[in-house]
């Protein structure tokens, strides 16, 4: 299994996250909704669903992190990471998405089937940037900041080291980097 990590920063009224979005490639070889749900549940990511894709509009969650596994076919996401990146998932691939990262389905095969899960079976909300006032954005950001780091990765069952080792703010260490530049200038 190979893991890709994507960073993000706040963008408009999309909070994004200090935690990297992770893509586990070929995490559950052969895919299949039952196999993916079983793995997620083994690792305490429940409140599972299966559906032919995800929403075709950009949205994020403020009440839970989310994992999405490709059970059949393929799907292309547009993600609010690294300046809106497109990521294609195939059978057996899993995305571990921090709360606050906006995502939408932009293309898929006719036989797409996705499985979702949430740490400790949390309930999820559905927020679209275009409907947020400044106050609603602040409330969503506060909920996101209060979420705990899930105890286990939904695929490996291990601690989410990439999240545990993340910088303490969505600044992502930018100030430390900038200060280093200032010191050498």
mmCIF file of C-alpha atoms in Angstrom, residues 54-56 70 73-79 85-90 95 103-109 112 114:
data_model
loop_
_atom_site.group_PDB
_atom_site.id
_atom_site.type_symbol
_atom_site.label_atom_id
_atom_site.label_comp_id
_atom_site.label_asym_id
_atom_site.label_seq_id
_atom_site.Cartn_x
_atom_site.Cartn_y
_atom_site.Cartn_z
ATOM 1 C CA UNK A 54 -20.738 11.243 -3.668
ATOM 2 C CA UNK A 55 -22.337 14.666 -4.065
ATOM 3 C CA UNK A 56 -21.591 16.493 -7.323
ATOM 4 C CA UNK A 70 -13.831 2.882 -3.672
ATOM 5 C CA UNK A 73 -15.379 1.377 -10.628
ATOM 6 C CA UNK A 74 -13.499 4.667 -10.357
ATOM 7 C CA UNK A 75 -14.262 8.219 -9.286
ATOM 8 C CA UNK A 76 -12.529 11.561 -9.675
ATOM 9 C CA UNK A 77 -12.684 14.099 -6.835
ATOM 10 C CA UNK A 78 -12.049 17.807 -6.814
ATOM 11 C CA UNK A 79 -10.542 18.572 -3.396
ATOM 12 C CA UNK A 85 -6.500 19.211 -6.711
ATOM 13 C CA UNK A 86 -8.140 16.455 -8.722
ATOM 14 C CA UNK A 87 -7.617 12.960 -7.370
ATOM 15 C CA UNK A 88 -8.845 9.780 -9.013
ATOM 16 C CA UNK A 89 -9.717 6.769 -6.868
ATOM 17 C CA UNK A 90 -9.907 3.238 -8.190
ATOM 18 C CA UNK A 95 -9.314 8.682 1.182
ATOM 19 C CA UNK A 103 -14.791 17.787 -1.852
ATOM 20 C CA UNK A 104 -17.022 16.889 -4.771
ATOM 21 C CA UNK A 105 -17.353 14.204 -7.429
ATOM 22 C CA UNK A 106 -16.436 15.540 -10.883
ATOM 23 C CA UNK A 107 -16.342 12.321 -12.910
ATOM 24 C CA UNK A 108 -16.895 8.590 -12.463
ATOM 25 C CA UNK A 109 -17.367 5.268 -14.199
ATOM 26 C CA UNK A 112 -18.923 3.485 -9.331
ATOM 27 C CA UNK A 114 -18.278 4.278 -2.776
#
